[in-house]
Amino acid sequence: VFAHQLPRMPREYITRLVMCPKHRSLALVKNKTVIGGICFRMFPRQGFSEIVFCAVSSNEQVKGYGTHLMNHLKDYHIRHGVHTFLTYADEFAIGYFKKQGFRKEVHLPKANYLGFIKDYEGATLMECQLNPKIPYTELSVIIRHQKEVLKKLIKQQQETVRRVQP
């Protein structure tokens, strides 16, 4: 998936990092086929993790799978006490990462990551701060429930207004 979705990245480089024991990968499997994944490296002493590769098969994009993967990665990192992600995003990935809570302004001190992560030419360094109080994998269910509660409250308020002003 990484090699297919990231054609400018040398296949040997992808293989080396995915197989490197210092890196970990999270795979998304649908009908016994890998359709997406995230390869990352944790730097707990530096207080961050680098997302090295993040991809979903083109025919499975815009279905929420990328968000699903990222939410599992966020919960994993919260359980391990790492609350900052860094990644280099190319022009096509910036929108996805912004949607996932990343920003172009990096607040992690440079001393924490300089020399630890590779600088990718033509890509933008982005950061995401995780909130340890948010259960990211449950977020969509929580938001859906909050919307239902709000709709009920609005309906009750509208009925009250109609009774007061016939």
CSV table of N, CA and C in Angstrom, one decimal:
chain,number,residue,atom,x,y,z
A,1,VAL,N,0.8,-1.2,0.0
A,1,VAL,CA,0.0,0.0,0.0
A,1,VAL,C,0.9,1.3,0.0
A,2,PHE,N,1.9,1.3,0.9
A,2,PHE,CA,2.8,2.5,0.9
A,2,PHE,C,3.5,2.7,-0.4
A,3,ALA,N,4.0,1.7,-1.0
A,3,ALA,CA,4.7,1.8,-2.3
A,3,ALA,C,3.8,2.3,-3.4
A,4,HIS,N,2.6,1.8,-3.4
A,4,HIS,CA,1.6,2.1,-4.4
A,4,HIS,C,1.1,3.5,-4.3
A,5,GLN,N,0.8,3.9,-3.0
A,5,GLN,CA,0.3,5.3,-2.8
A,5,GLN,C,1.3,6.3,-2.7
A,6,LEU,N,2.6,6.0,-2.5
A,6,LEU,CA,3.7,6.9,-2.4
A,6,LEU,C,4.7,6.6,-3.4
A,7,PRO,N,4.3,6.8,-4.7
A,7,PRO,CA,5.2,6.4,-5.8
A,7,PRO,C,6.6,7.1,-5.9
A,8,ARG,N,6.7,8.3,-5.3
A,8,ARG,CA,7.9,9.0,-5.3
A,8,ARG,C,8.9,8.5,-4.3
A,9,MET,N,8.4,7.7,-3.4
A,9,MET,CA,9.3,7.1,-2.3
A,9,MET,C,9.9,5.8,-2.8
A,10,PRO,N,11.2,5.7,-2.7
A,10,PRO,CA,11.9,4.5,-3.2
A,10,PRO,C,11.4,3.2,-2.5
A,11,ARG,N,11.1,2.2,-3.2
A,11,ARG,CA,10.5,1.0,-2.6
A,11,ARG,C,11.5,0.4,-1.6
A,12,GLU,N,12.8,0.4,-1.8
A,12,GLU,CA,13.8,-0.1,-0.9
A,12,GLU,C,13.7,0.6,0.5
A,13,TYR,N,13.6,2.0,0.4
A,13,TYR,CA,13.5,2.8,1.6
A,13,TYR,C,12.3,2.5,2.4
A,14,ILE,N,11.1,2.3,1.7
A,14,ILE,CA,9.9,1.9,2.4
A,14,ILE,C,10.1,0.6,3.1
A,15,THR,N,10.6,-0.4,2.4
A,15,THR,CA,10.8,-1.7,2.9
A,15,THR,C,11.7,-1.7,4.2
A,16,ARG,N,12.8,-0.9,4.0
A,16,ARG,CA,13.8,-0.8,5.1
A,16,ARG,C,13.1,-0.3,6.4
A,17,LEU,N,12.3,0.8,6.3
A,17,LEU,CA,11.7,1.4,7.4
A,17,LEU,C,10.6,0.5,8.0
A,18,VAL,N,9.8,0.0,7.2
A,18,VAL,CA,8.7,-0.9,7.6
A,18,VAL,C,9.2,-2.1,8.4
A,19,MET,N,10.4,-2.6,7.9
A,19,MET,CA,11.0,-3.8,8.5
A,19,MET,C,11.9,-3.5,9.7
A,20,CYS,N,12.2,-2.2,9.8
A,20,CYS,CA,13.2,-1.8,10.9
A,20,CYS,C,12.5,-2.1,12.3
A,21,PRO,N,13.2,-2.7,13.2
A,21,PRO,CA,12.6,-3.0,14.5
A,21,PRO,C,12.3,-1.7,15.4
A,22,LYS,N,12.9,-0.6,15.0
A,22,LYS,CA,12.6,0.7,15.7
A,22,LYS,C,11.3,1.3,15.3
A,23,HIS,N,10.8,0.9,14.1
A,23,HIS,CA,9.6,1.4,13.6
A,23,HIS,C,8.5,0.4,13.9
A,24,ARG,N,7.3,0.9,14.0
A,24,ARG,CA,6.1,0.1,14.1
A,24,ARG,C,5.1,0.4,13.1
A,25,SER,N,4.2,-0.5,12.7
A,25,SER,CA,3.2,-0.3,11.7
A,25,SER,C,1.9,-0.7,12.2
A,26,LEU,N,0.9,0.0,11.8
A,26,LEU,CA,-0.5,-0.3,12.1
A,26,LEU,C,-1.2,-0.5,10.7
A,27,ALA,N,-1.8,-1.7,10.5
A,27,ALA,CA,-2.4,-2.0,9.2
A,27,ALA,C,-3.9,-2.1,9.3
A,28,LEU,N,-4.5,-1.7,8.3
A,28,LEU,CA,-6.0,-1.8,8.2
A,28,LEU,C,-6.3,-2.8,7.2
A,29,VAL,N,-7.0,-3.9,7.6
A,29,VAL,CA,-7.3,-5.0,6.8
A,29,VAL,C,-8.8,-5.1,6.6
A,30,LYS,N,-9.2,-5.2,5.3
A,30,LYS,CA,-10.6,-5.3,4.9
A,30,LYS,C,-10.7,-6.6,4.0
A,31,ASN,N,-11.6,-7.5,4.4
A,31,ASN,CA,-11.8,-8.7,3.6
A,31,ASN,C,-10.4,-9.4,3.3
A,32,LYS,N,-9.6,-9.5,4.3
A,32,LYS,CA,-8.3,-10.2,4.3
A,32,LYS,C,-7.3,-9.5,3.4
A,33,THR,N,-7.5,-8.2,3.0
A,33,THR,CA,-6.6,-7.5,2.2
A,33,THR,C,-6.2,-6.2,2.9
A,34,VAL,N,-4.9,-5.9,2.9
A,34,VAL,CA,-4.5,-4.7,3.6
A,34,VAL,C,-4.9,-3.5,2.7
A,35,ILE,N,-5.6,-2.6,3.2
A,35,ILE,CA,-6.1,-1.4,2.4
A,35,ILE,C,-5.5,-0.1,2.9
A,36,GLY,N,-4.8,-0.2,4.1
A,36,GLY,CA,-4.2,1.0,4.6
A,36,GLY,C,-3.2,0.7,5.7
A,37,GLY,N,-2.4,1.8,6.0
A,37,GLY,CA,-1.5,1.6,7.1
A,37,GLY,C,-0.8,2.8,7.5
A,38,ILE,N,-0.2,2.8,8.7
A,38,ILE,CA,0.6,3.9,9.2
A,38,ILE,C,1.9,3.3,9.8
A,39,CYS,N,3.0,3.8,9.3
A,39,CYS,CA,4.3,3.4,9.9
A,39,CYS,C,4.8,4.5,10.7
A,40,PHE,N,5.3,4.3,11.9
A,40,PHE,CA,5.7,5.3,12.8
A,40,PHE,C,6.9,4.9,13.7
A,41,ARG,N,7.5,5.9,14.2
A,41,ARG,CA,8.6,5.6,15.2
A,41,ARG,C,8.4,6.5,16.4
A,42,MET,N,8.4,5.8,17.5
A,42,MET,CA,8.2,6.5,18.8
A,42,MET,C,9.6,7.0,19.3
A,43,PHE,N,9.6,8.2,19.8
A,43,PHE,CA,10.8,8.8,20.5
A,43,PHE,C,10.3,9.3,21.9
A,44,PRO,N,10.0,8.4,22.8
A,44,PRO,CA,9.4,8.7,24.1
A,44,PRO,C,10.2,9.7,24.9
A,45,ARG,N,11.5,9.6,24.9
A,45,ARG,CA,12.4,10.5,25.6
A,45,ARG,C,12.4,11.9,25.1
A,46,GLN,N,12.1,12.0,23.8
A,46,GLN,CA,12.0,13.3,23.1
A,46,GLN,C,10.6,13.9,23.2
A,47,GLY,N,9.6,13.0,23.6
A,47,GLY,CA,8.2,13.4,23.8
A,47,GLY,C,7.4,13.5,22.5
A,48,PHE,N,7.8,12.6,21.5
A,48,PHE,CA,7.0,12.6,20.3
A,48,PHE,C,7.1,11.3,19.5
A,49,SER,N,6.3,11.1,18.5
A,49,SER,CA,6.4,10.1,17.6
A,49,SER,C,6.4,10.7,16.2
A,50,GLU,N,7.1,10.1,15.3
A,50,GLU,CA,7.1,10.5,13.9
A,50,GLU,C,6.3,9.6,13.1
A,51,ILE,N,5.3,10.1,12.3
A,51,ILE,CA,4.6,9.3,11.4
A,51,ILE,C,5.4,9.3,10.1
A,52,VAL,N,5.9,8.2,9.7
A,52,VAL,CA,6.8,8.1,8.6
A,52,VAL,C,6.0,7.9,7.3
A,53,PHE,N,5.1,7.0,7.3
A,53,PHE,CA,4.2,6.7,6.1
A,53,PHE,C,2.8,6.6,6.6
A,54,CYS,N,1.9,7.1,5.8
A,54,CYS,CA,0.4,7.0,6.1
A,54,CYS,C,-0.3,6.9,4.8
A,55,ALA,N,-1.0,5.8,4.6
A,55,ALA,CA,-1.6,5.7,3.3
A,55,ALA,C,-2.8,4.7,3.3
A,56,VAL,N,-3.8,5.0,2.5
A,56,VAL,CA,-5.0,4.2,2.3
A,56,VAL,C,-5.1,4.0,0.8
A,57,SER,N,-5.4,2.8,0.4
A,57,SER,CA,-5.6,2.5,-1.1
A,57,SER,C,-6.5,3.5,-1.7
A,58,SER,N,-6.2,3.9,-2.9
A,58,SER,CA,-7.0,5.0,-3.6
A,58,SER,C,-8.4,4.6,-3.7
A,59,ASN,N,-8.8,3.4,-4.0
A,59,ASN,CA,-10.2,3.0,-4.1
A,59,ASN,C,-10.9,2.9,-2.8
A,60,GLU,N,-10.2,3.0,-1.7
A,60,GLU,CA,-10.8,3.0,-0.3
A,60,GLU,C,-10.8,4.3,0.4
A,61,GLN,N,-10.3,5.4,-0.3
A,61,GLN,CA,-10.2,6.7,0.3
A,61,GLN,C,-11.5,7.4,0.4
A,62,VAL,N,-11.6,8.4,1.2
A,62,VAL,CA,-12.8,9.2,1.4
A,62,VAL,C,-14.0,8.3,2.0
A,63,LYS,N,-13.6,7.3,2.7
A,63,LYS,CA,-14.6,6.5,3.4
A,63,LYS,C,-14.5,6.4,4.9
A,64,GLY,N,-13.5,7.2,5.4
A,64,GLY,CA,-13.3,7.3,6.8
A,64,GLY,C,-12.2,6.3,7.3
A,65,TYR,N,-11.6,5.6,6.4
A,65,TYR,CA,-10.6,4.6,6.9
A,65,TYR,C,-9.3,5.3,7.4
A,66,GLY,N,-8.9,6.4,6.8
A,66,GLY,CA,-7.7,7.1,7.3
A,66,GLY,C,-8.0,7.7,8.7
A,67,THR,N,-9.1,8.2,8.9
A,67,THR,CA,-9.5,8.7,10.2
A,67,THR,C,-9.5,7.6,11.2
A,68,HIS,N,-10.1,6.5,10.9
A,68,HIS,CA,-10.2,5.3,11.7
A,68,HIS,C,-8.8,4.8,12.1
A,69,LEU,N,-7.9,4.7,11.2
A,69,LEU,CA,-6.5,4.4,11.5
A,69,LEU,C,-5.8,5.4,12.4
A,70,MET,N,-6.0,6.7,12.1
A,70,MET,CA,-5.3,7.7,12.9
A,70,MET,C,-5.9,7.7,14.3
A,71,ASN,N,-7.2,7.5,14.5
A,71,ASN,CA,-7.7,7.5,15.8
A,71,ASN,C,-7.2,6.3,16.7
A,72,HIS,N,-7.0,5.2,16.0
A,72,HIS,CA,-6.4,4.0,16.8
A,72,HIS,C,-4.9,4.4,17.1
A,73,LEU,N,-4.2,5.0,16.2
A,73,LEU,CA,-2.9,5.4,16.5
A,73,LEU,C,-2.8,6.4,17.7
A,74,LYS,N,-3.7,7.3,17.7
A,74,LYS,CA,-3.8,8.3,18.8
A,74,LYS,C,-4.0,7.7,20.1
A,75,ASP,N,-5.0,6.8,20.2
A,75,ASP,CA,-5.3,6.1,21.4
A,75,ASP,C,-4.1,5.2,21.9
A,76,TYR,N,-3.4,4.6,21.0
A,76,TYR,CA,-2.2,3.8,21.3
A,76,TYR,C,-1.2,4.7,21.9
A,77,HIS,N,-1.0,5.9,21.4
A,77,HIS,CA,0.1,6.8,21.9
A,77,HIS,C,-0.3,7.3,23.2
A,78,ILE,N,-1.6,7.6,23.4
A,78,ILE,CA,-2.0,8.1,24.8
A,78,ILE,C,-1.8,7.1,25.8
A,79,ARG,N,-2.1,5.8,25.5
A,79,ARG,CA,-1.8,4.7,26.4
A,79,ARG,C,-0.3,4.6,26.8
A,80,HIS,N,0.6,5.0,25.8
A,80,HIS,CA,2.0,4.9,26.1
A,80,HIS,C,2.6,6.2,26.5
A,81,GLY,N,1.8,7.2,26.8
A,81,GLY,CA,2.3,8.5,27.3
A,81,GLY,C,3.0,9.4,26.3
A,82,VAL,N,2.8,9.2,25.0
A,82,VAL,CA,3.3,10.1,24.0
A,82,VAL,C,2.2,10.9,23.4
A,83,HIS,N,2.3,12.2,23.5
A,83,HIS,CA,1.1,13.1,23.1
A,83,HIS,C,1.4,14.0,22.0
A,84,THR,N,2.5,13.8,21.3
A,84,THR,CA,2.8,14.7,20.1
A,84,THR,C,3.2,13.8,18.9
A,85,PHE,N,2.6,14.2,17.8
A,85,PHE,CA,3.0,13.5,16.5
A,85,PHE,C,3.7,14.6,15.6
A,86,LEU,N,4.7,14.1,14.9
A,86,LEU,CA,5.3,15.0,13.9
A,86,LEU,C,5.3,14.2,12.6
A,87,THR,N,5.1,14.8,11.5
A,87,THR,CA,5.1,14.2,10.2
A,87,THR,C,5.5,15.2,9.1
A,88,TYR,N,6.1,14.7,8.1
A,88,TYR,CA,6.3,15.5,6.9
A,88,TYR,C,5.3,15.2,5.9
A,89,ALA,N,4.5,16.2,5.5
A,89,ALA,CA,3.3,15.9,4.6
A,89,ALA,C,3.6,16.6,3.2
A,90,ASP,N,3.4,15.8,2.2
A,90,ASP,CA,3.5,16.4,0.9
A,90,ASP,C,2.3,17.2,0.5
A,91,GLU,N,2.3,17.9,-0.6
A,91,GLU,CA,1.2,18.8,-0.9
A,91,GLU,C,-0.2,18.1,-1.0
A,92,PHE,N,-0.2,16.8,-1.3
A,92,PHE,CA,-1.4,16.1,-1.4
A,92,PHE,C,-1.9,15.6,0.0
A,93,ALA,N,-1.1,15.5,1.0
A,93,ALA,CA,-1.4,15.0,2.3
A,93,ALA,C,-1.8,16.1,3.3
A,94,ILE,N,-1.4,17.3,3.0
A,94,ILE,CA,-1.6,18.4,4.0
A,94,ILE,C,-3.1,18.5,4.5
A,95,GLY,N,-4.0,18.4,3.5
A,95,GLY,CA,-5.4,18.5,3.8
A,95,GLY,C,-5.9,17.4,4.8
A,96,TYR,N,-5.4,16.1,4.5
A,96,TYR,CA,-5.8,15.0,5.3
A,96,TYR,C,-5.2,15.2,6.7
A,97,PHE,N,-4.0,15.6,6.9
A,97,PHE,CA,-3.4,15.8,8.2
A,97,PHE,C,-4.1,16.9,8.9
A,98,LYS,N,-4.5,18.0,8.3
A,98,LYS,CA,-5.2,19.1,8.9
A,98,LYS,C,-6.5,18.6,9.5
A,99,LYS,N,-7.2,17.7,8.7
A,99,LYS,CA,-8.4,17.1,9.1
A,99,LYS,C,-8.3,16.3,10.4
A,100,GLN,N,-7.1,15.7,10.5
A,100,GLN,CA,-6.8,14.9,11.7
A,100,GLN,C,-6.3,15.6,12.9
A,101,GLY,N,-6.2,17.0,12.8
A,101,GLY,CA,-5.8,17.8,13.9
A,101,GLY,C,-4.4,18.2,13.9
A,102,PHE,N,-3.7,18.0,12.7
A,102,PHE,CA,-2.3,18.5,12.6
A,102,PHE,C,-2.3,20.0,12.2
A,103,ARG,N,-1.2,20.6,12.5
A,103,ARG,CA,-1.0,22.0,12.1
A,103,ARG,C,0.4,22.2,11.6
A,104,LYS,N,0.6,23.3,10.8
A,104,LYS,CA,1.9,23.6,10.3
A,104,LYS,C,2.8,24.2,11.3
A,105,GLU,N,2.3,24.8,12.3
A,105,GLU,CA,3.1,25.5,13.3
A,105,GLU,C,3.5,24.4,14.3
A,106,VAL,N,4.8,24.2,14.4
A,106,VAL,CA,5.3,23.1,15.4
A,106,VAL,C,5.7,23.8,16.7
A,107,HIS,N,5.1,23.4,17.8
A,107,HIS,CA,5.4,23.9,19.1
A,107,HIS,C,6.4,23.1,19.9
A,108,LEU,N,6.7,21.9,19.4
A,108,LEU,CA,7.7,21.1,20.1
A,108,LEU,C,9.1,21.7,19.8
A,109,PRO,N,9.9,21.9,20.9
A,109,PRO,CA,11.2,22.6,20.6
A,109,PRO,C,12.0,21.8,19.6
A,110,LYS,N,12.7,22.5,18.7
A,110,LYS,CA,13.5,21.9,17.7
A,110,LYS,C,14.5,20.9,18.2
A,111,ALA,N,15.1,21.3,19.4
A,111,ALA,CA,16.1,20.4,20.0
A,111,ALA,C,15.5,19.0,20.3
A,112,ASN,N,14.2,18.9,20.4
A,112,ASN,CA,13.6,17.6,20.7
A,112,ASN,C,13.6,16.7,19.5
A,113,TYR,N,13.6,17.3,18.3
A,113,TYR,CA,13.4,16.4,17.1
A,113,TYR,C,14.6,16.6,16.0
A,114,LEU,N,15.3,17.7,16.1
A,114,LEU,CA,16.4,17.8,15.1
A,114,LEU,C,17.4,16.7,15.3
A,115,GLY,N,17.8,16.0,14.2
A,115,GLY,CA,18.7,14.9,14.3
A,115,GLY,C,18.0,13.6,14.6
A,116,PHE,N,16.7,13.6,14.9
A,116,PHE,CA,16.0,12.4,15.2
A,116,PHE,C,15.1,11.9,14.0
A,117,ILE,N,14.6,12.9,13.3
A,117,ILE,CA,13.8,12.6,12.1
A,117,ILE,C,14.4,13.1,10.9
A,118,LYS,N,14.1,12.5,9.8
A,118,LYS,CA,14.6,12.9,8.5
A,118,LYS,C,13.8,14.1,7.9
A,119,ASP,N,14.6,15.0,7.4
A,119,ASP,CA,14.0,16.2,6.7
A,119,ASP,C,13.7,15.8,5.3
A,120,TYR,N,12.4,15.9,4.9
A,120,TYR,CA,12.0,15.6,3.5
A,120,TYR,C,11.9,16.8,2.7
A,121,GLU,N,12.6,16.9,1.6
A,121,GLU,CA,12.6,18.1,0.8
A,121,GLU,C,11.3,18.2,0.0
A,122,GLY,N,10.7,19.3,0.0
A,122,GLY,CA,9.4,19.5,-0.7
A,122,GLY,C,8.2,19.1,0.1
A,123,ALA,N,8.4,18.8,1.4
A,123,ALA,CA,7.3,18.4,2.3
A,123,ALA,C,7.3,19.4,3.4
A,124,THR,N,6.1,19.5,4.1
A,124,THR,CA,5.8,20.4,5.2
A,124,THR,C,5.8,19.7,6.5
A,125,LEU,N,6.6,20.1,7.5
A,125,LEU,CA,6.6,19.5,8.8
A,125,LEU,C,5.3,19.9,9.5
A,126,MET,N,4.6,19.0,10.0
A,126,MET,CA,3.3,19.2,10.7
A,126,MET,C,3.3,18.5,12.1
A,127,GLU,N,2.5,19.1,13.0
A,127,GLU,CA,2.5,18.6,14.4
A,127,GLU,C,1.0,18.4,14.8
A,128,CYS,N,0.8,17.4,15.6
A,128,CYS,CA,-0.5,17.1,16.2
A,128,CYS,C,-0.3,16.9,17.7
A,129,GLN,N,-1.0,17.7,18.5
A,129,GLN,CA,-0.9,17.5,20.0
A,129,GLN,C,-2.2,16.7,20.4
A,130,LEU,N,-1.9,15.6,21.1
A,130,LEU,CA,-3.0,14.7,21.5
A,130,LEU,C,-3.5,15.1,22.9
A,131,ASN,N,-4.8,15.0,23.0
A,131,ASN,CA,-5.4,15.3,24.3
A,131,ASN,C,-5.7,14.0,25.0
A,132,PRO,N,-5.0,13.7,26.1
A,132,PRO,CA,-5.1,12.4,26.8
A,132,PRO,C,-6.5,12.2,27.4
A,133,LYS,N,-7.4,13.2,27.4
A,133,LYS,CA,-8.7,13.0,28.0
A,133,LYS,C,-9.7,12.6,26.9
A,134,ILE,N,-9.3,12.6,25.6
A,134,ILE,CA,-10.2,12.2,24.5
A,134,ILE,C,-10.0,10.8,24.1
A,135,PRO,N,-11.1,10.0,24.1
A,135,PRO,CA,-11.0,8.6,23.6
A,135,PRO,C,-11.2,8.7,22.1
A,136,TYR,N,-10.2,8.9,21.3
A,136,TYR,CA,-10.3,9.1,19.9
A,136,TYR,C,-11.1,8.1,19.1
A,137,THR,N,-11.0,6.8,19.4
A,137,THR,CA,-11.7,5.8,18.7
A,137,THR,C,-13.2,5.8,19.0
A,138,GLU,N,-13.6,6.5,20.1
A,138,GLU,CA,-15.0,6.6,20.4
A,138,GLU,C,-15.6,8.0,20.0
A,139,LEU,N,-14.8,8.8,19.5
A,139,LEU,CA,-15.1,10.2,19.2
A,139,LEU,C,-16.4,10.4,18.3
A,140,SER,N,-16.5,9.6,17.3
A,140,SER,CA,-17.6,9.7,16.3
A,140,SER,C,-18.9,9.3,17.0
A,141,VAL,N,-18.9,8.3,17.9
A,141,VAL,CA,-20.1,7.9,18.6
A,141,VAL,C,-20.5,9.0,19.6
A,142,ILE,N,-19.5,9.5,20.3
A,142,ILE,CA,-19.7,10.6,21.3
A,142,ILE,C,-20.4,11.8,20.6
A,143,ILE,N,-19.8,12.2,19.5
A,143,ILE,CA,-20.3,13.4,18.7
A,143,ILE,C,-21.8,13.1,18.2
A,144,ARG,N,-22.0,11.9,17.7
A,144,ARG,CA,-23.3,11.5,17.2
A,144,ARG,C,-24.3,11.6,18.4
A,145,HIS,N,-24.0,11.1,19.5
A,145,HIS,CA,-24.8,11.2,20.7
A,145,HIS,C,-25.1,12.6,21.1
A,146,GLN,N,-24.0,13.5,21.1
A,146,GLN,CA,-24.2,14.9,21.5
A,146,GLN,C,-25.1,15.6,20.5
A,147,LYS,N,-25.1,15.3,19.2
A,147,LYS,CA,-26.0,15.9,18.2
A,147,LYS,C,-27.4,15.5,18.5
A,148,GLU,N,-27.6,14.2,18.9
A,148,GLU,CA,-29.0,13.8,19.2
A,148,GLU,C,-29.5,14.5,20.4
A,149,VAL,N,-28.7,14.7,21.4
A,149,VAL,CA,-29.1,15.4,22.6
A,149,VAL,C,-29.5,16.9,22.3
A,150,LEU,N,-28.6,17.5,21.5
A,150,LEU,CA,-28.8,18.9,21.1
A,150,LEU,C,-30.2,19.0,20.3
A,151,LYS,N,-30.4,18.1,19.4
A,151,LYS,CA,-31.7,18.1,18.6
A,151,LYS,C,-32.9,18.0,19.5
A,152,LYS,N,-32.8,17.2,20.5
A,152,LYS,CA,-33.9,17.0,21.5
A,152,LYS,C,-34.1,18.3,22.3
A,153,LEU,N,-33.0,18.9,22.7
A,153,LEU,CA,-33.1,20.2,23.5
A,153,LEU,C,-33.6,21.3,22.6
A,154,ILE,N,-33.2,21.4,21.4
A,154,ILE,CA,-33.8,22.4,20.5
A,154,ILE,C,-35.3,22.2,20.2
A,155,LYS,N,-35.7,21.0,20.1
A,155,LYS,CA,-37.1,20.6,19.8
A,155,LYS,C,-37.9,21.0,21.1
A,156,GLN,N,-37.4,20.7,22.3
A,156,GLN,CA,-38.1,21.1,23.5
A,156,GLN,C,-38.2,22.6,23.6
A,157,GLN,N,-37.1,23.3,23.3
A,157,GLN,CA,-37.1,24.8,23.4
A,157,GLN,C,-38.1,25.4,22.4
A,158,GLN,N,-38.2,24.8,21.2
A,158,GLN,CA,-39.1,25.3,20.2
A,158,GLN,C,-40.6,25.1,20.7
A,159,GLU,N,-40.9,23.9,21.3
A,159,GLU,CA,-42.2,23.6,21.8
A,159,GLU,C,-42.6,24.6,22.9
A,160,THR,N,-41.6,24.9,23.8
A,160,THR,CA,-41.8,25.9,24.9
A,160,THR,C,-42.1,27.3,24.3
A,161,VAL,N,-41.4,27.7,23.3
A,161,VAL,CA,-41.6,29.0,22.7
A,161,VAL,C,-43.0,29.0,22.0
A,162,ARG,N,-43.4,27.9,21.3
A,162,ARG,CA,-44.8,27.9,20.7
A,162,ARG,C,-45.9,28.0,21.7
A,163,ARG,N,-45.7,27.4,22.9
A,163,ARG,CA,-46.7,27.5,23.9
A,163,ARG,C,-46.9,28.8,24.5
A,164,VAL,N,-45.7,29.5,24.7
A,164,VAL,CA,-45.7,30.9,25.3
A,164,VAL,C,-46.3,31.9,24.3
A,165,GLN,N,-46.0,31.7,23.0
A,165,GLN,CA,-46.5,32.7,22.0
A,165,GLN,C,-47.3,31.9,20.9
A,166,PRO,N,-48.6,31.8,21.2
A,166,PRO,CA,-49.5,31.0,20.3
A,166,PRO,C,-49.6,31.6,18.9
